[in-house]
PDB file of C-alpha atoms in Angstrom:
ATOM      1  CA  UNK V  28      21.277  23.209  18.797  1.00  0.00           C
ATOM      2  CA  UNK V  29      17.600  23.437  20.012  1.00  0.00           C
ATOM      3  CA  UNK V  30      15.268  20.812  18.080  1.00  0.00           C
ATOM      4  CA  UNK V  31      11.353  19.622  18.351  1.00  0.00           C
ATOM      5  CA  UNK V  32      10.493  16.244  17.940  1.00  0.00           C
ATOM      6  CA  UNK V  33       8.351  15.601  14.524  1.00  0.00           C
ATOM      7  CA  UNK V  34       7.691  11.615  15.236  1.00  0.00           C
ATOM      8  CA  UNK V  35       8.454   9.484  18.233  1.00  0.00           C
ATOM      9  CA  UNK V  36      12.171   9.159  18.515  1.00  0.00           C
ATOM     10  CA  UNK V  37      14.906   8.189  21.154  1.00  0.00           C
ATOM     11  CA  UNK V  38      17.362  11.021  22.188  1.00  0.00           C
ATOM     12  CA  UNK V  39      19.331  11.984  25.075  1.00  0.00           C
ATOM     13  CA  UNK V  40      18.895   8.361  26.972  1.00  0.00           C
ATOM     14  CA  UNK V  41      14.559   8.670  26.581  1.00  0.00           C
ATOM     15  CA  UNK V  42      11.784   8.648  24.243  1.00  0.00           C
ATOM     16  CA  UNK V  43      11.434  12.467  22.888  1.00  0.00           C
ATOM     17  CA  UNK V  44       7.368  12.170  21.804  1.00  0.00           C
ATOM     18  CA  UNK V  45       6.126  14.988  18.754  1.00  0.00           C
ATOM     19  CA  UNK V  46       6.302  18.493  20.310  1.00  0.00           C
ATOM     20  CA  UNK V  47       9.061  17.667  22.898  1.00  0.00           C
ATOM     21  CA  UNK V  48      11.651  20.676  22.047  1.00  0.00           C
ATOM     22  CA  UNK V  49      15.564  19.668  23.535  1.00  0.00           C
ATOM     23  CA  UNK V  50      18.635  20.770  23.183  1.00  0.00           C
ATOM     24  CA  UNK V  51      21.121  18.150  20.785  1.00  0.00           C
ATOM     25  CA  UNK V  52      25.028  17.525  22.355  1.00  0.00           C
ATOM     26  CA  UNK V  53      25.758  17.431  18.501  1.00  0.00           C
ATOM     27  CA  UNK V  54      24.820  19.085  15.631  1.00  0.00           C
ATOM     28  CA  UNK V  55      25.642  15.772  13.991  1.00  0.00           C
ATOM     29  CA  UNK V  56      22.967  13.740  16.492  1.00  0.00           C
ATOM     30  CA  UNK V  57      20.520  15.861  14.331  1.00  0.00           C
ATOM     31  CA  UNK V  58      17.983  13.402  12.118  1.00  0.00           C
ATOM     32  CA  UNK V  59      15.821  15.343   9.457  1.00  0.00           C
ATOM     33  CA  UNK V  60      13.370  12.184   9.734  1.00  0.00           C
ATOM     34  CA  UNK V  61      11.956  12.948  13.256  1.00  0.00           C
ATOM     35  CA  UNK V  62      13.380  16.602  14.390  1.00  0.00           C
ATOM     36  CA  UNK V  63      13.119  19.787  13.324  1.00  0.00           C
ATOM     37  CA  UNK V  64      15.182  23.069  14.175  1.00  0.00           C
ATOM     38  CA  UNK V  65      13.489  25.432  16.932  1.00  0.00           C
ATOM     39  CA  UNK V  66      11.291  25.376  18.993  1.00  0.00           C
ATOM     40  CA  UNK V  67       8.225  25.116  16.675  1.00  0.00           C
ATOM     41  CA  UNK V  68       7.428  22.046  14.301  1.00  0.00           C
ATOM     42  CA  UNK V  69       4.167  22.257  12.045  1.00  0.00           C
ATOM     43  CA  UNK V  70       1.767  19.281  12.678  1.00  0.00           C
ATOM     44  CA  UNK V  71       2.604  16.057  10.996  1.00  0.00           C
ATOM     45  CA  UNK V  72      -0.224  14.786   8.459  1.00  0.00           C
ATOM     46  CA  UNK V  73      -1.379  11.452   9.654  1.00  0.00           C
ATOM     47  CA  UNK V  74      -2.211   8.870   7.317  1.00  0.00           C
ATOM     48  CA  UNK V  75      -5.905   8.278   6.952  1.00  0.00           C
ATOM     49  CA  UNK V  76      -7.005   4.255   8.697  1.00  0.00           C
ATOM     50  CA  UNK V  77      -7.459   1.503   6.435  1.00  0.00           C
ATOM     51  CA  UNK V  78      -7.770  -1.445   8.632  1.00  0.00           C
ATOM     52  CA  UNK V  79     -10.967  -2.213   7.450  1.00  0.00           C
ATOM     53  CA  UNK V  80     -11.608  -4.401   4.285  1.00  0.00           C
ATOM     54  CA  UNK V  81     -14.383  -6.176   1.679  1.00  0.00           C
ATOM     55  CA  UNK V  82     -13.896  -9.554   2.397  1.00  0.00           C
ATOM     56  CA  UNK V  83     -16.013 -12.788   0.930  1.00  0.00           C
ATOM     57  CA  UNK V  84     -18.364 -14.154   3.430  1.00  0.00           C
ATOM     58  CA  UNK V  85     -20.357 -17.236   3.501  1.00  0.00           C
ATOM     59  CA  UNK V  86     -23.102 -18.009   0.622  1.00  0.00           C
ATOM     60  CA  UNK V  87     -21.163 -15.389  -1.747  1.00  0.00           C
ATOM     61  CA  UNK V  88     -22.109 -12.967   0.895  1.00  0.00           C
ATOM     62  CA  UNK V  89     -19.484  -9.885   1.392  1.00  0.00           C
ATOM     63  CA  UNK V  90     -18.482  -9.196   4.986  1.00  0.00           C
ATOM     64  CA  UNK V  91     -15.942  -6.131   6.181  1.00  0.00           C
ATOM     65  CA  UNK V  92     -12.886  -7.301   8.485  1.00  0.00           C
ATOM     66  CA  UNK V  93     -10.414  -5.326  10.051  1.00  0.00           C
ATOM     67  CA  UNK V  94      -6.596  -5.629  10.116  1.00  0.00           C
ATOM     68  CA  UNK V  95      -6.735  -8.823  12.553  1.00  0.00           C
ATOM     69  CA  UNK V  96      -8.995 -10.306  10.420  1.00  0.00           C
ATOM     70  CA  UNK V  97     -11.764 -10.367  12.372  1.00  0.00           C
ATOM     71  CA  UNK V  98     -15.148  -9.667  11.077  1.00  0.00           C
ATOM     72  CA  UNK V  99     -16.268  -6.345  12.037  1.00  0.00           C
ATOM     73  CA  UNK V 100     -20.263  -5.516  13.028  1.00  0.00           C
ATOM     74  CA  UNK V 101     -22.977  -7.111  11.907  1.00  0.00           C
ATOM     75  CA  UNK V 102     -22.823  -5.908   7.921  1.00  0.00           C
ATOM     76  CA  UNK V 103     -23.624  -8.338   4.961  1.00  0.00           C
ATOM     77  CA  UNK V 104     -24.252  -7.628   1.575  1.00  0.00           C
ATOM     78  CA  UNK V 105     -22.847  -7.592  -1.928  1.00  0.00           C
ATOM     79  CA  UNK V 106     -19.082  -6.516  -2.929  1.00  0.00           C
ATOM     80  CA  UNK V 107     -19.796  -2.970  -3.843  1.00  0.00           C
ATOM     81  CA  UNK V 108     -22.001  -2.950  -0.702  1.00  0.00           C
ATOM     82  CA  UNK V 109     -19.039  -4.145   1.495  1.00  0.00           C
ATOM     83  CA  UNK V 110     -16.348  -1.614  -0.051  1.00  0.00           C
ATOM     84  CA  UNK V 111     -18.623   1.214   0.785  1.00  0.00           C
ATOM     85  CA  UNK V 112     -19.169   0.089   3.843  1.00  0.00           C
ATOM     86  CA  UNK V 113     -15.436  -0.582   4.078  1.00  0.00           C
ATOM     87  CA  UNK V 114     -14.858   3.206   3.146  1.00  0.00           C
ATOM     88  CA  UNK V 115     -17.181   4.507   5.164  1.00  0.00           C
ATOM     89  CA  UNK V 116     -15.189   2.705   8.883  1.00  0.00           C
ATOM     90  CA  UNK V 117     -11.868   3.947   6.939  1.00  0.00           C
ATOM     91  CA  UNK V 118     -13.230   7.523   7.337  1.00  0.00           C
ATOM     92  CA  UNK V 119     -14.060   7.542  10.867  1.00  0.00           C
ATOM     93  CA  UNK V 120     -17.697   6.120  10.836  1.00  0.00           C
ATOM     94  CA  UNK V 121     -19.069   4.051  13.603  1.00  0.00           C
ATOM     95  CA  UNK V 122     -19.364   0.431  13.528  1.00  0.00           C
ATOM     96  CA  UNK V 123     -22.991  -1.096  12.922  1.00  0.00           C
ATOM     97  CA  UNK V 124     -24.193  -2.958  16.182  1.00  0.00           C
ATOM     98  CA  UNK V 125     -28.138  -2.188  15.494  1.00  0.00           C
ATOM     99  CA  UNK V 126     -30.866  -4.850  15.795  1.00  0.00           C
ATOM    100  CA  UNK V 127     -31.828  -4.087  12.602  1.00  0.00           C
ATOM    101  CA  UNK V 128     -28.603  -5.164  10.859  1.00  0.00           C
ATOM    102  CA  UNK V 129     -29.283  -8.363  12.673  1.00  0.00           C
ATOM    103  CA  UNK V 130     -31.949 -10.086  10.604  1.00  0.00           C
ATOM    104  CA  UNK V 131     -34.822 -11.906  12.321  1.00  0.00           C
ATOM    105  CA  UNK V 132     -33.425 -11.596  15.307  1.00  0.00           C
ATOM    106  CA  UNK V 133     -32.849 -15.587  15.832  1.00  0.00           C
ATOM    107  CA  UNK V 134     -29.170 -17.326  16.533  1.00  0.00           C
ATOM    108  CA  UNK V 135     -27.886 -18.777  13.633  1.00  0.00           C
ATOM    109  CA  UNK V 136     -28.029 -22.526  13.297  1.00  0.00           C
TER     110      UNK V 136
END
């Protein structure tokens, strides 16, 4: 039987990536989660990014963070301030490095 990979999988003693079409020993090796019959599988929908979250800051400031926890760009600002801002990373949107984002300029103390 002739299959296409739908999601990374391990077949035939190697890693079969999406798109790989092979042909199964078994009809029974066949797993609906990751192959489909033929030579053709329709692209998989990837899930949309949310690593980035509204977190509280110092001073009651809101900050955005990523999956690690780290504090992403330079961004301050108030909860609904820091969900958008949140939202906006989520949907592919570039992180804020700007000097303007950076206050005065000055180290903090």
């Amino acid at each position: 039987m002739e299959v296409t990979a739908t999601d990374r999988g391990f077949y035939g003693g190697g890693i079969k990536e999406p798109g790989d079409t092979f042909v199964l020993d078994d009809e029974d090796h066949f797993s609906k989660s990751w192959m489909v019959e033929g030579t053709e599988a329709k692209p998989r929908k990837r899930p949309k990014y949310t690593g980035y979250v509204a977190s509280r800051g110092a001073a009651g400031k809101f900050v955005v963070k990523d999956a690690a926890g780290q504090m992403v760009g330079t961004f301050t600002g108030s909860k609904a301030e820091a969900e958008s801002e949140a939202a906006r990373l989520n949907d592919g949107g570039e992180i804020n490095l700007g000097k303007e984002a950076q206050g005065n300029g000055l180290p903090d103390a």
